[in-house]
GROMACS .gro file of C-alpha atoms in nm:
model
  190
    1UNK     CA    1  -4.341  -0.529   1.610
    2UNK     CA    2  -4.162  -0.686   1.314
    3UNK     CA    3  -4.359  -0.744   0.997
    4UNK     CA    4  -4.316  -1.074   0.819
    5UNK     CA    5  -4.199  -1.073   0.460
    6UNK     CA    6  -4.462  -1.168   0.205
    7UNK     CA    7  -4.434  -1.527   0.084
    8UNK     CA    8  -4.366  -1.399  -0.267
    9UNK     CA    9  -4.031  -1.267  -0.138
   10UNK     CA   10  -3.941  -1.578   0.061
   11UNK     CA   11  -4.036  -1.850  -0.190
   12UNK     CA   12  -3.771  -1.752  -0.453
   13UNK     CA   13  -3.507  -1.781  -0.182
   14UNK     CA   14  -3.618  -2.135  -0.092
   15UNK     CA   15  -3.546  -2.251  -0.446
   16UNK     CA   16  -3.181  -2.156  -0.398
   17UNK     CA   17  -3.121  -2.323  -0.064
   18UNK     CA   18  -3.016  -2.674   0.014
   19UNK     CA   19  -2.993  -2.879   0.328
   20UNK     CA   20  -2.642  -2.898   0.462
   21UNK     CA   21  -2.562  -3.217   0.650
   22UNK     CA   22  -2.321  -3.177   0.940
   23UNK     CA   23  -1.988  -3.352   0.920
   24UNK     CA   24  -1.733  -3.412   1.187
   25UNK     CA   25  -1.372  -3.307   1.150
   26UNK     CA   26  -1.128  -3.410   1.416
   27UNK     CA   27  -0.828  -3.189   1.480
   28UNK     CA   28  -0.575  -3.170   1.757
   29UNK     CA   29  -0.368  -2.881   1.887
   30UNK     CA   30  -0.105  -2.787   1.634
   31UNK     CA   31   0.240  -2.658   1.714
   32UNK     CA   32   0.395  -2.472   1.425
   33UNK     CA   33   0.770  -2.427   1.403
   34UNK     CA   34   0.897  -2.086   1.293
   35UNK     CA   35   0.928  -2.104   0.920
   36UNK     CA   36   1.119  -1.888   0.677
   37UNK     CA   37   0.820  -1.853   0.447
   38UNK     CA   38   0.539  -2.040   0.282
   39UNK     CA   39   0.392  -1.929  -0.047
   40UNK     CA   40   0.032  -1.970  -0.150
   41UNK     CA   41  -0.167  -2.055   0.163
   42UNK     CA   42  -0.160  -1.950   0.523
   43UNK     CA   43   0.051  -2.197   0.723
   44UNK     CA   44  -0.224  -2.290   0.973
   45UNK     CA   45  -0.595  -2.317   0.889
   46UNK     CA   46  -0.788  -2.075   1.109
   47UNK     CA   47  -1.138  -1.979   1.220
   48UNK     CA   48  -1.246  -1.691   1.448
   49UNK     CA   49  -0.923  -1.499   1.390
   50UNK     CA   50  -0.875  -1.127   1.326
   51UNK     CA   51  -0.634  -0.971   1.079
   52UNK     CA   52  -0.489  -0.621   1.049
   53UNK     CA   53  -0.287  -0.439   0.785
   54UNK     CA   54   0.045  -0.318   0.927
   55UNK     CA   55   0.210   0.015   0.842
   56UNK     CA   56   0.444  -0.177   0.607
   57UNK     CA   57   0.141  -0.295   0.409
   58UNK     CA   58   0.190  -0.653   0.529
   59UNK     CA   59  -0.101  -0.831   0.700
   60UNK     CA   60  -0.088  -0.981   1.050
   61UNK     CA   61  -0.320  -1.274   1.132
   62UNK     CA   62  -0.341  -1.372   1.500
   63UNK     CA   63  -0.486  -1.667   1.686
   64UNK     CA   64  -0.823  -1.816   1.608
   65UNK     CA   65  -0.900  -2.184   1.618
   66UNK     CA   66  -0.779  -2.466   1.401
   67UNK     CA   67  -1.141  -2.556   1.328
   68UNK     CA   68  -1.289  -2.900   1.355
   69UNK     CA   69  -1.531  -3.030   1.614
   70UNK     CA   70  -1.334  -2.915   1.919
   71UNK     CA   71  -1.229  -2.567   1.802
   72UNK     CA   72  -0.874  -2.585   1.933
   73UNK     CA   73  -0.755  -2.225   1.979
   74UNK     CA   74  -0.406  -2.131   1.878
   75UNK     CA   75  -0.158  -1.868   1.995
   76UNK     CA   76   0.026  -1.866   1.662
   77UNK     CA   77   0.064  -1.549   1.458
   78UNK     CA   78   0.151  -1.517   1.090
   79UNK     CA   79   0.232  -1.224   0.866
   80UNK     CA   80   0.158  -1.212   0.496
   81UNK     CA   81   0.444  -1.030   0.325
   82UNK     CA   82   0.286  -0.848   0.035
   83UNK     CA   83   0.603  -0.802  -0.173
   84UNK     CA   84   0.717  -1.164  -0.161
   85UNK     CA   85   0.375  -1.329  -0.136
   86UNK     CA   86   0.505  -1.537   0.157
   87UNK     CA   87   0.342  -1.618   0.489
   88UNK     CA   88   0.597  -1.598   0.773
   89UNK     CA   89   0.571  -1.690   1.138
   90UNK     CA   90   0.553  -1.393   1.377
   91UNK     CA   91   0.594  -1.578   1.705
   92UNK     CA   92   0.335  -1.662   1.967
   93UNK     CA   93   0.086  -1.474   2.181
   94UNK     CA   94   0.107  -1.545   2.555
   95UNK     CA   95  -0.216  -1.746   2.539
   96UNK     CA   96  -0.424  -1.911   2.271
   97UNK     CA   97  -0.726  -1.696   2.191
   98UNK     CA   98  -1.008  -1.653   1.943
   99UNK     CA   99  -1.287  -1.395   1.900
  100UNK     CA  100  -1.035  -1.133   2.013
  101UNK     CA  101  -0.939  -0.805   1.851
  102UNK     CA  102  -0.623  -0.678   1.686
  103UNK     CA  103  -0.581  -0.302   1.657
  104UNK     CA  104  -0.304  -0.119   1.475
  105UNK     CA  105  -0.179   0.167   1.690
  106UNK     CA  106  -0.029   0.490   1.558
  107UNK     CA  107   0.318   0.372   1.667
  108UNK     CA  108   0.289   0.073   1.431
  109UNK     CA  109   0.256  -0.169   1.720
  110UNK     CA  110  -0.045  -0.404   1.736
  111UNK     CA  111  -0.272  -0.443   2.039
  112UNK     CA  112  -0.432  -0.785   2.087
  113UNK     CA  113  -0.713  -0.779   2.344
  114UNK     CA  114  -0.971  -1.008   2.503
  115UNK     CA  115  -1.122  -1.309   2.336
  116UNK     CA  116  -1.163  -1.660   2.462
  117UNK     CA  117  -0.910  -1.930   2.526
  118UNK     CA  118  -1.169  -2.202   2.582
  119UNK     CA  119  -1.192  -2.499   2.352
  120UNK     CA  120  -1.472  -2.746   2.365
  121UNK     CA  121  -1.710  -2.778   2.659
  122UNK     CA  122  -1.560  -2.630   2.977
  123UNK     CA  123  -1.205  -2.695   2.864
  124UNK     CA  124  -0.915  -2.451   2.852
  125UNK     CA  125  -0.555  -2.435   2.747
  126UNK     CA  126  -0.288  -2.336   2.998
  127UNK     CA  127  -0.203  -2.068   3.098
  128UNK     CA  128  -0.565  -1.972   3.033
  129UNK     CA  129  -0.741  -1.896   3.361
  130UNK     CA  130  -1.092  -1.907   3.220
  131UNK     CA  131  -1.282  -1.886   2.896
  132UNK     CA  132  -1.320  -1.509   2.857
  133UNK     CA  133  -1.014  -1.290   2.871
  134UNK     CA  134  -0.951  -0.934   2.982
  135UNK     CA  135  -0.581  -0.982   2.911
  136UNK     CA  136  -0.403  -0.789   2.639
  137UNK     CA  137  -0.066  -0.803   2.470
  138UNK     CA  138   0.135  -0.600   2.223
  139UNK     CA  139   0.325  -0.704   1.911
  140UNK     CA  140   0.596  -0.475   1.776
  141UNK     CA  141   0.666  -0.553   1.408
  142UNK     CA  142   0.979  -0.334   1.412
  143UNK     CA  143   1.148  -0.564   1.666
  144UNK     CA  144   0.940  -0.880   1.603
  145UNK     CA  145   0.872  -0.894   1.976
  146UNK     CA  146   0.577  -0.964   2.206
  147UNK     CA  147   0.487  -0.825   2.548
  148UNK     CA  148   0.196  -0.847   2.790
  149UNK     CA  149   0.028  -0.512   2.866
  150UNK     CA  150  -0.238  -0.397   3.114
  151UNK     CA  151  -0.565  -0.590   3.101
  152UNK     CA  152  -0.898  -0.441   3.001
  153UNK     CA  153  -1.145  -0.361   3.280
  154UNK     CA  154  -1.384  -0.638   3.166
  155UNK     CA  155  -1.324  -0.980   3.012
  156UNK     CA  156  -1.502  -1.008   2.678
  157UNK     CA  157  -1.503  -1.171   2.337
  158UNK     CA  158  -1.656  -1.085   1.998
  159UNK     CA  159  -1.614  -0.715   2.078
  160UNK     CA  160  -1.474  -0.433   1.867
  161UNK     CA  161  -1.165  -0.224   1.936
  162UNK     CA  162  -1.118   0.101   1.745
  163UNK     CA  163  -0.820   0.334   1.757
  164UNK     CA  164  -0.921   0.689   1.855
  165UNK     CA  165  -0.734   1.006   1.750
  166UNK     CA  166  -0.606   1.034   2.111
  167UNK     CA  167  -0.421   0.702   2.073
  168UNK     CA  168  -0.658   0.530   2.312
  169UNK     CA  169  -0.863   0.232   2.199
  170UNK     CA  170  -1.243   0.228   2.226
  171UNK     CA  171  -1.357  -0.123   2.323
  172UNK     CA  172  -1.728  -0.179   2.260
  173UNK     CA  173  -1.973  -0.457   2.341
  174UNK     CA  174  -1.909  -0.823   2.287
  175UNK     CA  175  -2.016  -1.111   2.506
  176UNK     CA  176  -1.945  -1.172   2.874
  177UNK     CA  177  -2.027  -1.447   3.123
  178UNK     CA  178  -2.128  -1.727   2.890
  179UNK     CA  179  -2.252  -1.553   2.576
  180UNK     CA  180  -2.446  -1.274   2.746
  181UNK     CA  181  -2.429  -0.972   2.517
  182UNK     CA  182  -2.304  -0.653   2.678
  183UNK     CA  183  -2.347  -0.285   2.599
  184UNK     CA  184  -2.045  -0.187   2.809
  185UNK     CA  185  -1.780   0.039   2.661
  186UNK     CA  186  -1.432   0.125   2.781
  187UNK     CA  187  -1.158   0.351   2.662
  188UNK     CA  188  -0.844   0.148   2.693
  189UNK     CA  189  -0.497   0.297   2.724
  190UNK     CA  190  -0.246   0.041   2.597
   0.00000   0.00000   0.00000
């Protein structure tokens, strides 16, 4: 049984809250041309995207949605170059995805796994074959190249993926089948 907090603890918090009125932002899918570099801000606004620090110290940001009312997912990937302060395009994932994971492997390559490619109610972007994904792909920063790799055993989103000392990736939890939380775990060999 969970005990309720005394009103003396809750009331001070109420003084610092305000009602937020919803607003509607309309966005459409965005195609971004490869750019040499953009200083200051990330090239594409994102939501639900992961980021990972590469061995070079640069930061890779992959996928997510462009926000707005429809949550258009994107397959675009950008890298923040620490030395220059520039954001540069790093190509495209095979599908648009959000709520996925990015994991830096010992080789310096990056594993992108799972997530959702759905946008809006019961809609999906081709070549997405359904909302939740078991698919995975690999980005190699040394060659600036992408490749599809073996899928996970279970499609999931909002999970974690942690590199183990063995080089395998421990994939834990997330949601499956329409936001049902799962306790399933798999050791994934990229």
